Amino acid sequence: MKQPTICPKFEKAISLLSQRWTALVIYQLLSGPQRFNEIQSSIGISGKVLSDRLKDLESQGVIKREVIPDTPVIIEYSLTEKGQSMEPIIRAIENWSQVWYKEETPSSDTP
Amino acid sequence: MKQPTICPKFEKAISLLSQRWTALVIYQLLSGPQRFNEIQSSIGISGKVLSDRLKDLESQGVIKREVIPDTPVIIEYSLTEKGQSMEPIIRAIENWSQVWYKEETPSSDTP
DNA sequence: ACATTAAGTTACTTTATGTAAGTTAGTATA
DNA sequence: TATACTAACTTACATAAAGTAACTTAATGT
């Protein structure tokens, strides 16, 4: 028995953002257009899932895929206006995380 | 080869929010303390996963679980200060969704 | 005594994600 | 000319997360 009374637009946005990696991909592209391998190595996602996500985000109009006929061909992903307009969401998350997560000592320099 | 250069605090926040249902649970609790079944039926989540999420969010200090010794006992979930402070994130998502998703005609009243 | 309700839990199935190897096209190097 | 190399993916297979439905427990209510 499902009777979610939640606004369908909001639900769509939530289901987009609560897919794993989606927010990180968008975050990454906020710093400018990037290529497949750049995104992959900077956020540590598997090629398979990144490929899925990029297709998905492209079909939703959040990012665009551009083929640059260099040799060999370069494929560049960037945010559309729709994607760019998600910046406030990402910044809100970033801001919250700075307030609520305390510094750790992840460095194992001194054993 | 993983070398994510992303701020660990931000990553934590993202991994919290990109778990399915997490944002909707928080959204739901923004309108006040609620009981298990209320949350379940309002967002359409399964009991199993809601149970998981509530434990998770509680252990992360985002929500609190309160046992009210009525008869039978009432269990009420509400946002902590940490949880409450996620409101700007949720509102940013809400706002974006209103701008970027156009009205649909989900009603099948007129075939 | 039997049914009902809230708040879960359990067992099992389906879907999503991860891993690693393979593909394709176009050079670059031996 | 043959072998290597790189970017951008795919594919096949393994593991983890989510969904479904039935079950549990404790305390009523009929």
Short mmCIF file of C-alpha atoms (C1' of nucleotides) in Angstrom, two decimals:
data_model
loop_
_atom_site.label_atom_id
_atom_site.label_comp_id
_atom_site.label_asym_id
_atom_site.label_seq_id
_atom_site.Cartn_x
_atom_site.Cartn_y
_atom_site.Cartn_z
CA MET A 1 0.00 0.00 0.00
CA LYS A 2 1.86 3.01 -1.29
CA GLN A 3 0.32 6.41 -1.13
CA PRO A 4 3.24 8.81 -1.07
CA THR A 5 1.81 12.26 -0.70
CA ILE A 6 5.05 13.90 -1.70
CA CYS A 7 5.33 16.37 -4.55
CA PRO A 8 6.30 14.42 -7.68
CA LYS A 9 8.78 17.08 -8.81
CA PHE A 10 10.56 16.92 -5.51
CA GLU A 11 10.54 13.15 -5.64
CA LYS A 12 12.14 13.16 -9.06
CA ALA A 13 14.89 15.46 -7.88
CA ILE A 14 15.45 13.30 -4.84
CA SER A 15 15.61 10.11 -6.83
CA LEU A 16 18.17 11.70 -9.11
CA LEU A 17 20.33 12.89 -6.25
CA SER A 18 20.03 9.77 -4.17
CA GLN A 19 21.53 7.61 -6.84
CA ARG A 20 25.00 6.77 -5.81
CA TRP A 21 27.71 8.92 -7.43
CA THR A 22 25.35 11.37 -9.09
CA ALA A 23 26.05 14.24 -6.73
CA LEU A 24 29.78 13.64 -6.87
CA VAL A 25 29.78 13.67 -10.66
CA ILE A 26 27.94 16.97 -10.68
CA TYR A 27 30.23 18.33 -8.00
CA GLN A 28 33.21 17.36 -10.07
CA LEU A 29 31.85 19.04 -13.19
CA LEU A 30 31.21 22.25 -11.26
CA SER A 31 34.92 22.90 -11.61
CA GLY A 32 34.69 22.76 -15.38
CA PRO A 33 34.31 20.38 -18.31
CA GLN A 34 36.09 17.08 -17.89
CA ARG A 35 36.84 13.86 -19.64
CA PHE A 36 35.77 10.36 -18.72
CA ASN A 37 39.02 9.31 -17.14
CA GLU A 38 39.42 12.53 -15.23
CA ILE A 39 36.06 12.14 -13.59
CA GLN A 40 36.69 8.49 -12.95
CA SER A 41 40.00 8.94 -11.20
CA SER A 42 39.00 12.02 -9.26
CA ILE A 43 35.97 10.51 -7.59
CA GLY A 44 36.99 6.85 -7.62
CA ILE A 45 33.99 5.44 -9.44
CA SER A 46 34.10 2.32 -11.61
CA GLY A 47 34.04 2.77 -15.38
CA LYS A 48 30.86 0.80 -15.71
CA VAL A 49 28.86 2.86 -13.24
CA LEU A 50 30.30 6.14 -14.49
CA SER A 51 29.24 5.19 -17.97
CA ASP A 52 25.71 4.51 -16.69
CA ARG A 53 25.56 7.74 -14.74
CA LEU A 54 26.79 9.89 -17.59
CA LYS A 55 24.18 8.47 -19.94
CA ASP A 56 21.52 8.95 -17.35
CA LEU A 57 22.50 12.51 -16.53
CA GLU A 58 22.75 13.33 -20.19
CA SER A 59 19.30 11.96 -20.93
CA GLN A 60 17.97 14.08 -18.11
CA GLY A 61 19.57 17.19 -19.50
CA VAL A 62 21.87 17.73 -16.55
CA ILE A 63 25.12 17.27 -18.44
CA LYS A 64 26.15 17.35 -22.06
CA ARG A 65 28.59 15.14 -23.92
CA GLU A 66 30.73 16.80 -26.52
CA VAL A 67 32.88 15.03 -29.07
CA ILE A 68 35.91 17.08 -29.93
CA PRO A 69 37.45 15.84 -33.18
CA ASP A 70 41.01 16.01 -32.06
CA THR A 71 43.14 13.04 -32.84
CA PRO A 72 42.42 10.79 -31.13
CA VAL A 73 38.96 12.08 -30.43
CA ILE A 74 38.34 13.80 -27.11
CA ILE A 75 35.08 13.44 -25.29
CA GLU A 76 34.24 16.15 -22.87
CA TYR A 77 31.44 16.24 -20.34
CA SER A 78 30.08 19.46 -18.92
CA LEU A 79 27.10 20.77 -17.03
CA THR A 80 24.13 22.20 -18.86
CA GLU A 81 22.29 25.17 -17.41
CA LYS A 82 20.09 22.71 -15.57
CA GLY A 83 23.14 21.02 -14.13
CA GLN A 84 24.84 24.27 -13.29
CA SER A 85 21.78 25.37 -11.39
CA MET A 86 22.31 22.53 -8.95
CA GLU A 87 25.29 24.33 -7.52
CA PRO A 88 23.32 25.73 -4.56
CA ILE A 89 22.36 22.19 -3.59
CA ILE A 90 25.95 21.01 -3.69
CA ARG A 91 27.14 24.07 -1.78
CA ALA A 92 24.48 23.51 0.88
CA ILE A 93 25.75 19.97 1.36
CA GLU A 94 29.34 21.15 1.40
CA ASN A 95 28.53 23.79 3.96
CA TRP A 96 26.63 21.42 6.21
CA SER A 97 29.43 18.88 6.08
CA GLN A 98 31.98 21.47 7.22
CA VAL A 99 29.86 22.36 10.21
CA TRP A 100 28.93 18.87 11.31
CA TYR A 101 31.89 16.64 10.63
CA LYS A 102 34.90 17.10 12.81
CA GLU A 103 38.47 16.80 11.65
CA GLU A 104 39.97 13.35 11.69
CA THR A 105 43.61 12.30 11.61
CA PRO A 106 43.61 10.13 8.53
CA SER A 107 47.33 10.51 7.97
CA SER A 108 49.44 7.56 8.95
CA ASP A 109 52.70 9.48 8.70
CA THR A 110 53.57 8.91 12.34
CA PRO A 111 53.14 5.21 13.17
CA MET B 1 43.53 2.79 -8.54
CA LYS B 2 41.48 5.08 -6.34
CA GLN B 3 42.81 8.44 -5.43
CA PRO B 4 39.76 10.55 -4.73
CA THR B 5 40.96 14.02 -3.96
CA ILE B 6 37.64 15.07 -2.54
CA CYS B 7 37.25 16.51 0.95
CA PRO B 8 36.43 13.64 3.29
CA LYS B 9 33.80 15.63 5.19
CA PHE B 10 31.99 16.41 1.99
CA GLU B 11 32.23 12.80 0.92
CA LYS B 12 30.67 11.64 4.17
CA ALA B 13 27.78 14.00 3.75
CA ILE B 14 27.32 12.88 0.18
CA SER B 15 27.39 9.23 1.06
CA LEU B 16 24.75 9.86 3.70
CA LEU B 17 22.50 11.76 1.34
CA SER B 18 22.96 9.50 -1.60
CA GLN B 19 21.63 6.51 0.23
CA ARG B 20 18.20 5.81 -1.07
CA TRP B 21 15.39 7.16 1.14
CA THR B 22 17.62 9.11 3.50
CA ALA B 23 16.70 12.52 2.17
CA LEU B 24 13.02 11.67 2.06
CA VAL B 25 13.05 10.51 5.67
CA ILE B 26 14.69 13.73 6.74
CA TYR B 27 12.30 15.74 4.60
CA GLN B 28 9.40 13.97 6.23
CA LEU B 29 10.67 14.66 9.73
CA LEU B 30 11.10 18.35 8.93
CA SER B 31 7.36 18.62 9.41
CA GLY B 32 7.63 17.31 12.94
CA PRO B 33 8.18 14.14 14.98
CA GLN B 34 6.61 11.04 13.52
CA ARG B 35 6.03 7.39 14.17
CA PHE B 36 7.35 4.46 12.19
CA ASN B 37 4.15 3.76 10.32
CA GLU B 38 3.52 7.40 9.51
CA ILE B 39 6.91 7.74 7.88
CA GLN B 40 6.50 4.45 6.11
CA SER B 41 3.15 5.22 4.55
CA SER B 42 3.93 8.82 3.69
CA ILE B 43 7.05 8.11 1.69
CA GLY B 44 6.23 4.56 0.54
CA ILE B 45 9.34 2.84 1.87
CA SER B 46 9.44 -0.80 2.95
CA GLY B 47 9.52 -1.57 6.65
CA LYS B 48 12.82 -3.33 6.35
CA VAL B 49 14.66 -0.49 4.71
CA LEU B 50 13.02 2.14 6.92
CA SER B 51 14.19 0.19 9.91
CA ASP B 52 17.73 0.17 8.52
CA ARG B 53 17.68 3.86 7.72
CA LEU B 54 16.33 4.92 11.07
CA LYS B 55 19.04 2.98 12.88
CA ASP B 56 21.64 4.44 10.61
CA LEU B 57 20.45 8.00 10.95
CA GLU B 58 20.15 7.61 14.70
CA SER B 59 23.68 6.29 14.97
CA GLN B 60 24.88 9.27 12.99
CA GLY B 61 23.09 11.67 15.29
CA VAL B 62 20.74 12.99 12.64
CA ILE B 63 17.53 11.74 14.23
CA LYS B 64 16.54 10.60 17.68
CA ARG B 65 14.26 7.75 18.74
CA GLU B 66 12.04 8.38 21.69
CA VAL B 67 10.02 5.77 23.53
CA ILE B 68 6.87 7.28 24.95
CA PRO B 69 5.45 4.99 27.64
CA ASP B 70 1.86 5.30 26.60
CA THR B 71 -0.09 2.10 26.38
CA PRO B 72 0.73 0.59 24.05
CA VAL B 73 4.12 2.22 23.83
CA ILE B 74 4.62 4.92 21.21
CA ILE B 75 7.88 5.34 19.42
CA GLU B 76 8.55 8.72 17.96
CA TYR B 77 11.31 9.77 15.63
CA SER B 78 12.46 13.34 15.32
CA LEU B 79 15.34 15.37 13.98
CA THR B 80 18.24 16.32 16.19
CA GLU B 81 19.88 19.69 15.78
CA LYS B 82 22.20 18.09 13.27
CA GLY B 83 19.24 16.78 11.34
CA GLN B 84 17.34 20.01 11.56
CA SER B 85 20.32 21.84 10.13
CA MET B 86 19.94 19.89 6.90
CA GLU B 87 16.85 21.87 6.08
CA PRO B 88 18.69 24.24 3.72
CA ILE B 89 19.86 21.26 1.71
CA ILE B 90 16.36 19.88 1.39
CA ARG B 91 14.97 23.30 0.53
CA ALA B 92 17.61 23.78 -2.14
CA ILE B 93 16.57 20.50 -3.72
CA GLU B 94 12.91 21.41 -3.44
CA ASN B 95 13.53 24.76 -5.02
CA TRP B 96 15.54 23.34 -7.89
CA SER B 97 12.90 20.72 -8.58
CA GLN B 98 10.21 23.36 -8.86
CA VAL B 99 12.22 25.29 -11.39
CA TRP B 100 13.36 22.38 -13.55
CA TYR B 101 10.57 19.88 -13.65
CA LYS B 102 7.56 20.86 -15.62
CA GLU B 103 4.03 19.96 -14.67
CA GLU B 104 2.84 16.62 -15.90
CA THR B 105 -0.70 15.38 -16.28
CA PRO B 106 -0.52 12.32 -14.09
CA SER B 107 -4.28 12.19 -13.72
CA SER B 108 -5.98 9.79 -16.04
CA ASP B 109 -9.38 11.39 -15.59
CA THR B 110 -9.72 12.23 -19.26
CA PRO B 111 -8.81 9.22 -21.39
"C1'" DA C 1 -10.37 -16.82 23.54
"C1'" DC C 2 -9.67 -14.39 19.24
"C1'" DA C 3 -8.65 -10.44 16.51
"C1'" DT C 4 -6.13 -6.16 16.03
"C1'" DT C 5 -2.37 -2.79 16.01
"C1'" DA C 6 2.45 -0.84 16.21
"C1'" DA C 7 6.93 -1.67 15.49
"C1'" DG C 8 9.71 -4.22 13.89
"C1'" DT C 9 12.35 -8.84 11.94
"C1'" DT C 10 13.22 -12.82 8.82
"C1'" DA C 11 13.68 -15.39 4.63
"C1'" DC C 12 13.86 -15.00 0.02
"C1'" DT C 13 13.96 -12.46 -4.72
"C1'" DT C 14 15.30 -8.72 -7.64
"C1'" DT C 15 18.10 -4.81 -8.70
"C1'" DA C 16 22.27 -2.06 -8.30
"C1'" DT C 17 27.01 -1.71 -7.84
"C1'" DG C 18 31.82 -3.42 -8.05
"C1'" DT C 19 35.79 -5.87 -10.45
"C1'" DA C 20 38.45 -7.17 -13.95
"C1'" DA C 21 39.12 -8.31 -18.46
"C1'" DG C 22 37.97 -7.24 -23.29
"C1'" DT C 23 36.85 -4.01 -27.35
"C1'" DT C 24 37.57 -0.30 -30.85
"C1'" DA C 25 39.86 3.34 -33.18
"C1'" DG C 26 43.67 5.89 -33.86
"C1'" DT C 27 48.32 6.82 -33.37
"C1'" DA C 28 53.33 6.07 -31.74
"C1'" DT C 29 57.36 3.21 -31.46
"C1'" DA C 30 60.70 -0.72 -32.65
"C1'" DT D 1 55.21 -3.45 -40.80
"C1'" DA D 2 54.10 -5.39 -36.44
"C1'" DT D 3 53.51 -4.50 -31.77
"C1'" DA D 4 52.23 -1.12 -28.08
"C1'" DC D 5 49.58 2.28 -26.11
"C1'" DT D 6 45.73 5.26 -24.88
"C1'" DA D 7 40.88 6.88 -24.23
"C1'" DA D 8 36.44 5.63 -23.77
"C1'" DC D 9 33.76 2.40 -23.16
"C1'" DT D 10 31.46 -2.84 -22.79
"C1'" DT D 11 30.84 -7.36 -21.13
"C1'" DA D 12 30.66 -11.13 -17.97
"C1'" DC D 13 30.58 -12.39 -13.60
"C1'" DA D 14 30.43 -11.56 -8.22
"C1'" DT D 15 28.79 -9.06 -4.23
"C1'" DA D 16 25.89 -5.80 -1.87
"C1'" DA D 17 21.65 -3.23 -1.32
"C1'" DA D 18 16.73 -2.88 -1.73
"C1'" DG D 19 12.00 -4.90 -2.34
"C1'" DT D 20 8.22 -8.30 -0.89
"C1'" DA D 21 5.58 -10.72 2.01
"C1'" DA D 22 4.96 -13.35 5.82
"C1'" DC D 23 6.06 -13.67 10.74
"C1'" DT D 24 6.92 -12.01 15.75
"C1'" DT D 25 5.92 -9.70 20.13
"C1'" DA D 26 3.43 -7.19 23.40
"C1'" DA D 27 -0.50 -4.96 24.68
"C1'" DT D 28 -5.14 -4.13 24.10
"C1'" DG D 29 -10.15 -4.45 22.52
"C1'" DT D 30 -14.57 -7.46 21.49
#
